[in-house]
Each structure stands twice: as structure tokens, then as C-alpha cells.
C-alpha positions as a Markdown table, in Angstrom:
| # | Residue | x | y | z |
|---|---|---|---|---|
| 1 | Met | 23.9 | 21.0 | -4.4 |
| 2 | Ser | 20.8 | 19.3 | -5.5 |
| 3 | Thr | 18.3 | 22.5 | -6.8 |
| 4 | Val | 15.6 | 20.2 | -4.5 |
| 5 | Thr | 17.0 | 20.2 | -1.3 |
| 6 | Gly | 15.0 | 21.9 | 1.1 |
| 7 | Lys | 12.5 | 22.2 | -1.1 |
| 8 | Val | 8.8 | 20.8 | 0.2 |
| 9 | Ala | 7.7 | 18.2 | -2.3 |
| 10 | Val | 4.0 | 17.2 | -2.8 |
| 11 | Val | 3.2 | 12.6 | -4.2 |
| 12 | Thr | 1.3 | 11.3 | -5.7 |
| 13 | Gly | 0.7 | 7.4 | -5.9 |
| 14 | Ala | 3.3 | 7.3 | -3.5 |
| 15 | Gly | 3.0 | 3.7 | -2.8 |
| 16 | Ser | 4.5 | 2.3 | -5.3 |
| 17 | Gly | 5.9 | 2.4 | -8.8 |
| 18 | Ile | 7.5 | 5.4 | -9.8 |
| 19 | Gly | 5.6 | 6.9 | -7.1 |
| 20 | Arg | 7.5 | 5.7 | -4.5 |
| 21 | Ser | 10.7 | 5.6 | -6.6 |
| 22 | Leu | 10.1 | 9.5 | -6.7 |
| 23 | Ala | 9.6 | 10.3 | -3.3 |
| 24 | Ala | 12.8 | 8.1 | -3.3 |
| 25 | Glu | 15.1 | 9.9 | -5.2 |
| 26 | Leu | 13.7 | 13.0 | -3.8 |
| 27 | Ala | 14.9 | 12.3 | -0.6 |
| 28 | Arg | 18.7 | 11.5 | -1.9 |
| 29 | Arg | 17.8 | 15.2 | -2.9 |
| 30 | Gly | 17.5 | 16.4 | 0.5 |
| 31 | Ala | 13.2 | 17.1 | 0.0 |
| 32 | Arg | 10.9 | 18.0 | 2.5 |
| 33 | Leu | 7.8 | 14.8 | 1.1 |
| 34 | Ala | 3.9 | 14.9 | 1.7 |
| 35 | Leu | 3.6 | 11.4 | -0.1 |
| 36 | Ser | 0.0 | 10.3 | -0.1 |
| 37 | Asp | -1.6 | 7.1 | -1.8 |
| 38 | Ile | -4.9 | 5.0 | -1.7 |
| 39 | Asp | -3.1 | 2.2 | -0.4 |
| 40 | Gly | -2.4 | 2.5 | 3.0 |
| 41 | Thr | 0.1 | -0.4 | 3.3 |
| 42 | Gly | 2.1 | 0.6 | 0.7 |
| 43 | Leu | 2.1 | 4.2 | 1.5 |
| 44 | Ala | 4.1 | 3.2 | 4.6 |
| 45 | Glu | 6.7 | 1.5 | 2.9 |
| 46 | Thr | 7.8 | 4.0 | 1.2 |
| 47 | Ala | 7.7 | 6.5 | 4.2 |
| 48 | Ala | 9.7 | 4.3 | 6.1 |
| 49 | Gln | 12.0 | 3.9 | 2.4 |
| 50 | Val | 12.4 | 7.5 | 2.5 |
| 51 | Thr | 12.4 | 8.1 | 7.2 |
| 52 | Ser | 16.0 | 5.5 | 6.2 |
| 53 | Leu | 16.9 | 8.6 | 3.7 |
| 54 | Gly | 17.0 | 11.4 | 6.0 |
| 55 | Ala | 13.8 | 12.8 | 4.5 |
| 56 | Glu | 10.9 | 14.8 | 6.6 |
| 57 | Val | 7.4 | 13.0 | 5.7 |
| 58 | His | 4.1 | 13.5 | 5.7 |
| 59 | Thr | 1.8 | 10.8 | 4.5 |
| 60 | Ala | -1.9 | 11.0 | 4.2 |
| 61 | Arg | -4.0 | 8.1 | 2.5 |
| 62 | Leu | -6.0 | 9.9 | -0.4 |
| 63 | Asp | -7.8 | 9.0 | -3.7 |
| 64 | Val | -7.1 | 11.5 | -6.0 |
| 65 | Ser | -10.5 | 11.5 | -7.7 |
| 66 | Asp | -12.5 | 12.5 | -4.6 |
| 67 | Arg | -11.8 | 16.5 | -5.2 |
| 68 | Thr | -13.4 | 17.4 | -1.8 |
| 69 | Ala | -10.4 | 15.4 | 0.0 |
| 70 | Val | -7.4 | 16.0 | -2.1 |
| 71 | Glu | -8.1 | 19.9 | -1.5 |
| 72 | Ser | -8.5 | 18.5 | 2.7 |
| 73 | His | -5.1 | 17.1 | 1.2 |
| 74 | Ala | -3.1 | 20.2 | 0.5 |
| 75 | Thr | -4.3 | 22.3 | 3.0 |
| 76 | Thr | -3.0 | 20.2 | 5.5 |
| 77 | Val | 0.4 | 19.6 | 3.9 |
| 78 | Ala | 0.3 | 23.6 | 3.6 |
| 79 | Glu | 0.1 | 24.3 | 7.2 |
| 80 | His | 2.1 | 20.8 | 8.6 |
| 81 | Phe | 5.7 | 22.8 | 6.4 |
| 82 | Gly | 4.4 | 26.0 | 6.0 |
| 83 | Val | 5.5 | 26.5 | 2.5 |
| 84 | Val | 5.1 | 23.9 | -0.6 |
| 85 | His | 7.2 | 24.0 | -4.0 |
| 86 | Gln | 6.5 | 21.5 | -5.9 |
| 87 | Val | 4.0 | 19.2 | -6.5 |
| 88 | Tyr | 3.7 | 15.3 | -8.4 |
| 89 | Asn | 1.3 | 14.7 | -10.0 |
| 90 | Asn | 1.6 | 11.0 | -10.2 |
| 91 | Ala | -1.5 | 8.3 | -9.1 |
| 92 | Gly | -2.3 | 6.8 | -11.9 |
| 93 | Ile | -4.3 | 3.6 | -13.0 |
| 94 | Gly | -4.4 | 1.6 | -16.2 |
| 95 | Gly | -7.5 | 1.7 | -18.0 |
| 96 | Gly | -8.5 | -0.4 | -21.4 |
| 97 | Gly | -8.5 | -3.7 | -22.8 |
| 98 | Gly | -11.5 | -3.7 | -24.7 |
| 99 | Thr | -11.8 | -2.0 | -28.0 |
| 100 | Val | -14.2 | 1.5 | -28.0 |
| 101 | Leu | -17.7 | -0.1 | -28.1 |
| 102 | Glu | -16.4 | -3.0 | -25.8 |
| 103 | Thr | -15.5 | -1.5 | -22.8 |
| 104 | Asp | -17.9 | -0.3 | -19.9 |
| 105 | Trp | -18.1 | 3.5 | -19.5 |
| 106 | Ser | -17.7 | 2.6 | -15.8 |
| 107 | Val | -14.5 | 2.1 | -17.2 |
| 108 | Tyr | -14.5 | 5.1 | -19.0 |
| 109 | Asp | -15.5 | 6.9 | -15.9 |
| 110 | Arg | -13.1 | 5.3 | -13.6 |
| 111 | Thr | -9.7 | 6.4 | -15.6 |
| 112 | Ile | -10.3 | 9.2 | -16.6 |
| 113 | Ala | -11.3 | 11.0 | -12.5 |
| 114 | Ile | -7.8 | 8.5 | -11.2 |
| 115 | Asn | -5.7 | 9.6 | -14.4 |
| 116 | Leu | -7.2 | 13.0 | -15.5 |
| 117 | Leu | -9.5 | 14.2 | -13.0 |
| 118 | Gly | -6.4 | 13.8 | -9.6 |
| 119 | Val | -4.0 | 15.7 | -11.9 |
| 120 | Val | -6.3 | 19.0 | -12.5 |
| 121 | His | -7.1 | 18.0 | -8.3 |
| 122 | Gly | -3.9 | 18.2 | -7.3 |
| 123 | Thr | -3.1 | 21.0 | -9.9 |
| 124 | Lys | -5.4 | 23.1 | -8.8 |
| 125 | Val | -5.5 | 23.5 | -5.3 |
| 126 | Phe | -1.6 | 23.9 | -4.8 |
| 127 | Leu | -1.3 | 26.7 | -7.5 |
| 128 | Pro | -2.0 | 29.1 | -5.0 |
| 129 | His | 0.6 | 27.2 | -2.3 |
| 130 | Leu | 3.0 | 26.9 | -4.9 |
| 131 | Ile | 2.7 | 30.9 | -6.4 |
| 132 | Ala | 3.3 | 31.9 | -2.9 |
| 133 | Ser | 6.3 | 30.3 | -2.3 |
| 134 | Gly | 8.2 | 32.4 | -5.3 |
| 135 | Asp | 9.5 | 28.9 | -6.8 |
| 136 | Gly | 6.8 | 26.6 | -7.5 |
| 137 | His | 7.0 | 23.4 | -9.6 |
| 138 | Val | 4.4 | 21.5 | -11.5 |
| 139 | Val | 4.7 | 17.5 | -12.7 |
| 140 | Asn | 2.2 | 16.1 | -14.1 |
| 141 | Ile | 2.7 | 12.2 | -15.4 |
| 142 | Ser | 1.5 | 11.8 | -18.3 |
| 143 | Ser | 2.2 | 8.6 | -20.8 |
| 144 | Leu | 4.0 | 7.5 | -24.2 |
| 145 | Asn | 0.0 | 7.4 | -24.7 |
| 146 | Gly | -0.4 | 11.2 | -23.9 |
| 147 | Ile | 1.5 | 11.3 | -27.7 |
| 148 | Met | 0.6 | 7.9 | -29.2 |
| 149 | Ala | -3.1 | 6.4 | -29.4 |
| 150 | Gln | -3.8 | 2.3 | -29.3 |
| 151 | Pro | -6.5 | 0.3 | -30.1 |
| 152 | Thr | -8.2 | -1.2 | -26.9 |
| 153 | Leu | -6.6 | 1.7 | -25.2 |
| 154 | Ser | -9.8 | 4.6 | -25.4 |
| 155 | Ala | -10.5 | 5.9 | -21.9 |
| 156 | Tyr | -6.8 | 5.7 | -20.6 |
| 157 | Cys | -5.5 | 8.0 | -23.7 |
| 158 | Ala | -8.3 | 9.9 | -24.0 |
| 159 | Ala | -6.8 | 10.4 | -20.0 |
| 160 | Lys | -3.0 | 11.0 | -20.8 |
| 161 | Phe | -3.7 | 13.6 | -23.8 |
| 162 | Gly | -5.8 | 15.6 | -21.4 |
| 163 | Val | -2.9 | 15.5 | -19.1 |
| 164 | Arg | -0.4 | 16.3 | -21.9 |
| 165 | Gly | -3.2 | 19.2 | -23.1 |
| 166 | Phe | -3.9 | 20.5 | -19.1 |
| 167 | Thr | -0.1 | 20.9 | -18.2 |
| 168 | Glu | 0.7 | 22.6 | -21.5 |
| 169 | Thr | -2.3 | 24.9 | -20.7 |
| 170 | Leu | -1.4 | 25.6 | -17.4 |
| 171 | Arg | 2.5 | 26.5 | -18.6 |
| 172 | Thr | 1.2 | 29.3 | -21.1 |
| 173 | Glu | -0.9 | 30.4 | -18.3 |
| 174 | Met | 2.4 | 30.8 | -16.0 |
| 175 | Leu | 3.8 | 32.3 | -18.7 |
| 176 | Ala | 2.0 | 34.8 | -19.6 |
| 177 | Gly | 0.9 | 36.1 | -15.7 |
| 178 | Arg | 4.4 | 36.0 | -14.2 |
| 179 | His | 4.0 | 33.6 | -11.6 |
| 180 | Pro | 6.9 | 31.8 | -10.4 |
| 181 | Val | 6.2 | 28.4 | -11.2 |
| 182 | Arg | 7.8 | 26.2 | -14.0 |
| 183 | Val | 5.5 | 23.1 | -15.0 |
| 184 | Ser | 6.5 | 20.1 | -16.6 |
| 185 | Val | 4.4 | 17.6 | -18.4 |
| 186 | Val | 6.1 | 13.7 | -18.3 |
| 187 | His | 5.9 | 11.3 | -20.8 |
| 188 | Pro | 7.2 | 8.0 | -19.9 |
| 189 | Gly | 7.3 | 4.7 | -21.7 |
| 190 | Gly | 7.9 | 1.3 | -20.5 |
| 191 | Val | 8.9 | 1.7 | -17.1 |
| 192 | Arg | 8.7 | -1.4 | -14.8 |
| 193 | Thr | 5.9 | -1.4 | -12.7 |
| 194 | Asn | 2.4 | -3.3 | -11.9 |
| 195 | Ile | 0.5 | -1.0 | -14.1 |
| 196 | Ala | -0.3 | -3.8 | -16.3 |
| 197 | Thr | -1.3 | -6.4 | -13.3 |
| 198 | Ala | -2.4 | -3.5 | -11.5 |
| 199 | Ser | -6.3 | -2.6 | -13.0 |
| 200 | Leu | -6.1 | -6.4 | -13.8 |
| 201 | Asp | -6.4 | -7.6 | -10.4 |
| 202 | Ala | -9.1 | -4.6 | -9.3 |
| 203 | Ala | -11.9 | -5.7 | -12.0 |
| 204 | Arg | -11.1 | -9.2 | -10.4 |
| 205 | Gly | -11.5 | -7.9 | -7.1 |
| 206 | Gln | -14.7 | -6.8 | -8.4 |
| 207 | Gly | -15.9 | -10.1 | -9.7 |
| 208 | Thr | -14.9 | -9.7 | -13.4 |
| 209 | Glu | -13.5 | -12.6 | -15.9 |
| 210 | Ile | -10.4 | -11.4 | -18.0 |
| 211 | Pro | -10.5 | -11.8 | -21.3 |
| 212 | Ala | -7.9 | -14.6 | -22.6 |
| 213 | Arg | -6.9 | -11.9 | -24.1 |
| 214 | Gln | -6.0 | -9.3 | -21.5 |
| 215 | Leu | -4.4 | -11.4 | -19.3 |
| 216 | Ala | -2.0 | -12.6 | -22.8 |
| 217 | Arg | -2.0 | -8.7 | -22.9 |
| 218 | Ala | -0.5 | -8.2 | -19.3 |
| 219 | Arg | 2.1 | -10.5 | -20.1 |
| 220 | Val | 3.2 | -9.2 | -22.5 |
| 221 | Tyr | 4.0 | -5.8 | -21.4 |
| 222 | Asn | 5.1 | -7.1 | -17.7 |
| 223 | Asp | 7.3 | -9.6 | -20.8 |
| 224 | Arg | 8.7 | -7.5 | -23.2 |
| 225 | Leu | 7.7 | -3.8 | -23.0 |
| 226 | Leu | 8.0 | -2.6 | -19.6 |
| 227 | Lys | 11.4 | -3.0 | -19.0 |
| 228 | Met | 12.7 | 0.2 | -17.6 |
| 229 | Pro | 14.3 | 0.2 | -14.2 |
| 230 | Ala | 11.4 | 2.7 | -12.2 |
| 231 | Arg | 14.4 | 4.0 | -9.9 |
| 232 | Gln | 15.7 | 5.3 | -13.7 |
| 233 | Ala | 12.6 | 5.9 | -14.5 |
| 234 | Ala | 12.8 | 8.7 | -11.6 |
| 235 | Thr | 16.3 | 10.9 | -11.1 |
| 236 | Ile | 15.7 | 11.1 | -15.3 |
| 237 | Ile | 11.6 | 12.9 | -14.1 |
| 238 | Val | 13.7 | 14.5 | -11.4 |
| 239 | Asp | 16.2 | 15.6 | -13.4 |
| 240 | Gly | 14.8 | 17.1 | -15.7 |
| 241 | Val | 12.8 | 18.8 | -13.2 |
| 242 | Glu | 15.8 | 20.4 | -11.3 |
| 243 | Ala | 17.0 | 21.5 | -15.6 |
| 244 | Gly | 13.6 | 23.3 | -15.9 |
| 245 | Arg | 12.5 | 21.1 | -18.8 |
| 246 | Pro | 9.4 | 21.8 | -20.3 |
| 247 | Arg | 9.1 | 18.1 | -21.2 |
| 248 | Ile | 10.1 | 15.0 | -20.1 |
| 249 | Met | 10.4 | 12.4 | -22.5 |
| 250 | Val | 11.9 | 9.1 | -20.5 |
| 251 | Gly | 13.1 | 6.2 | -22.2 |
| 252 | Arg | 13.7 | 5.8 | -26.0 |
| 253 | Asp | 10.2 | 4.3 | -26.5 |
| 254 | Ala | 8.7 | 7.7 | -25.4 |
| 255 | Gln | 11.4 | 9.7 | -27.6 |
| 256 | Leu | 10.6 | 7.4 | -30.6 |
| 257 | Ala | 6.9 | 7.7 | -30.3 |
| 258 | Asp | 7.0 | 11.5 | -29.7 |
| 259 | Leu | 9.6 | 11.8 | -32.8 |
| 260 | Val | 7.4 | 9.0 | -35.0 |
| 261 | Val | 4.3 | 10.6 | -34.6 |
| 262 | Arg | 5.7 | 14.4 | -35.3 |
| 263 | Leu | 7.4 | 13.9 | -38.1 |
| 264 | Leu | 4.7 | 11.0 | -40.0 |
| 265 | Pro | 1.1 | 11.8 | -38.8 |
| 266 | Arg | -0.6 | 10.1 | -41.6 |
| 267 | Leu | 1.1 | 7.1 | -41.1 |
| 268 | Ser | 1.4 | 6.6 | -37.3 |
| 269 | Pro | -1.3 | 4.7 | -36.4 |
| 270 | Lys | -0.7 | 2.5 | -39.7 |
| 271 | Leu | 2.2 | 1.5 | -37.9 |
| 272 | Thr | 1.4 | 1.5 | -34.7 |
| 273 | Val | -1.6 | -0.9 | -35.7 |
| 274 | Leu | 1.9 | -3.5 | -37.3 |
| 275 | Leu | 3.0 | -3.2 | -34.2 |
| 276 | Glu | 0.2 | -4.5 | -32.3 |
| 277 | Arg | -0.8 | -7.1 | -34.2 |
| 278 | Arg | 3.4 | -8.0 | -33.8 |
| 279 | Leu | 3.4 | -7.5 | -30.5 |
| 280 | Phe | -0.2 | -9.1 | -29.6 |
| 281 | Gly | -1.3 | -10.8 | -32.9 |
| 282 | Lys | -5.1 | -10.2 | -34.5 |
| 283 | Ala | -7.9 | -9.3 | -32.8 |
């Protein structure tokens, strides 16, 4: 029997991508689910899928950047199930496309509010419930870009490096306090989701003109880099959670990035620039 069986698991960003696949994988292993997403339509589709797998599910439309809303969500989930064992802070957006000089302040504000503060909100409000459960687990989704920086992704990298630092700090605190909560940071590489195009669609919806180089970059990501099926990524993540791994690397690209950055810290930025030019051409 899976160690997830019967556990109450909270998953943010469950309306698509890795979040939807995490919900399904947890359902297959017998978890009870509290799912949220800002996209109500996608969330309903995920809920129908996990219900068909036999899972008990609670859903809520949620903007993770809204601290008050996340606090209310935690209270509601705890009241509904009576206990909370695991939280998967997965909700996130793509952010970038311009250099630091070119990037508008609004991109930094939105990317950091969702990708970093959303993780902080979800962790902090659910942590007392996880401790009270006696068998808690915080699972925060960083990225390959929480290990390796890339040009034109300063907002995204800042947030994902922040997720890594925040999560590793939390792990030390849980150990120092001898709290019954394990902590994992997840670094996915190229997973086949809509993250490369969703941010462009959001910008279009606000009337922003998308530069040709950003459109070309998204095509390269979709055609060449985002290869791993989301279901495979979810399986790796939940396997890592069940094994109690503090760092969960998803994909050979993430593993390679980690190895290069650790072994060749001075050379790795130059290698990154060379790879960028090979994939995307000169700026």
C-alpha cells in the first residue's frame, strides 16, 4: 500500500500541467485531495478526472498571490477534512522574455507574487496543520531555473531560486525543532505543459504586443525542450515524496544542470550562454 493512501493532500495550480497530473497520481495512490487553481474551468476538469479515480476531492478557485485568500483556503480545507498531511505548492507562471534592462516592473511583481510568495503563503498557512497531523510533508515546486540561471528569465529565476532557498531553510527549521514534517524541493526540467505559451496568452489578453523573439523562444521550448509527459513528472515527484527525498530532480536535463553548476561554477554561465545561442540564436 502507498504511504500516501488516506492522506489529505493539498495541491495548488491543479487545473492543468504538473498540478493536474499530481492530483491524478495522488488519487491513484488513495489520497484525499484539496485542489485549487485560479482557472475554474480547468480545476473542474481535474476534479472530474480524480473523482472518476475514486478520490474524495474538495475544490476552490484560488489566487495564491492573495495571502488572505490562501489563509481562508487553509481554514476551509482543515475544517472539511479534519486534518491536513501534505501540501504541494505547485501553482506558477512563466515569467520573462526580456533582459533585466527590458523587463517591466509589472513582470517582476506578478512573477514573484505568484511563483515565490504563492509558495510562501501556501507553506506558512498550512504548516501548523501539517505539524498537528504528526506526519506532514511540504513539497515546493521550484525548477531547473532554481539551479541554473538563464538570460531573459530574471524574474522567473529569482522566484525559483527563492523557492529553493525558502524550502531549504524550512527543512533546517523542521529538523532543529524536531517537528514531524518532511520538506522537499522539486526541480523539474522540461515538462510538457503550457507554461511557455500561457504567459504569452495572458499578455495578449492585456493588449500587450509580443515581440517576435519571444514567440520564437516559446516555439523552441514547445518543440524541443518541454519533452517529459506531465504524468511521468508527477510519478517521479510522488515517488520522491514517498521516499522522503529532500531534493527531487525531475528529468535528465535538471540532473545535468545541477551537476554542471556544482562542478563548474565559474564556467557554467558561459556554457549557458553558448547553449542559448545554439537554441535561440543571438539576441
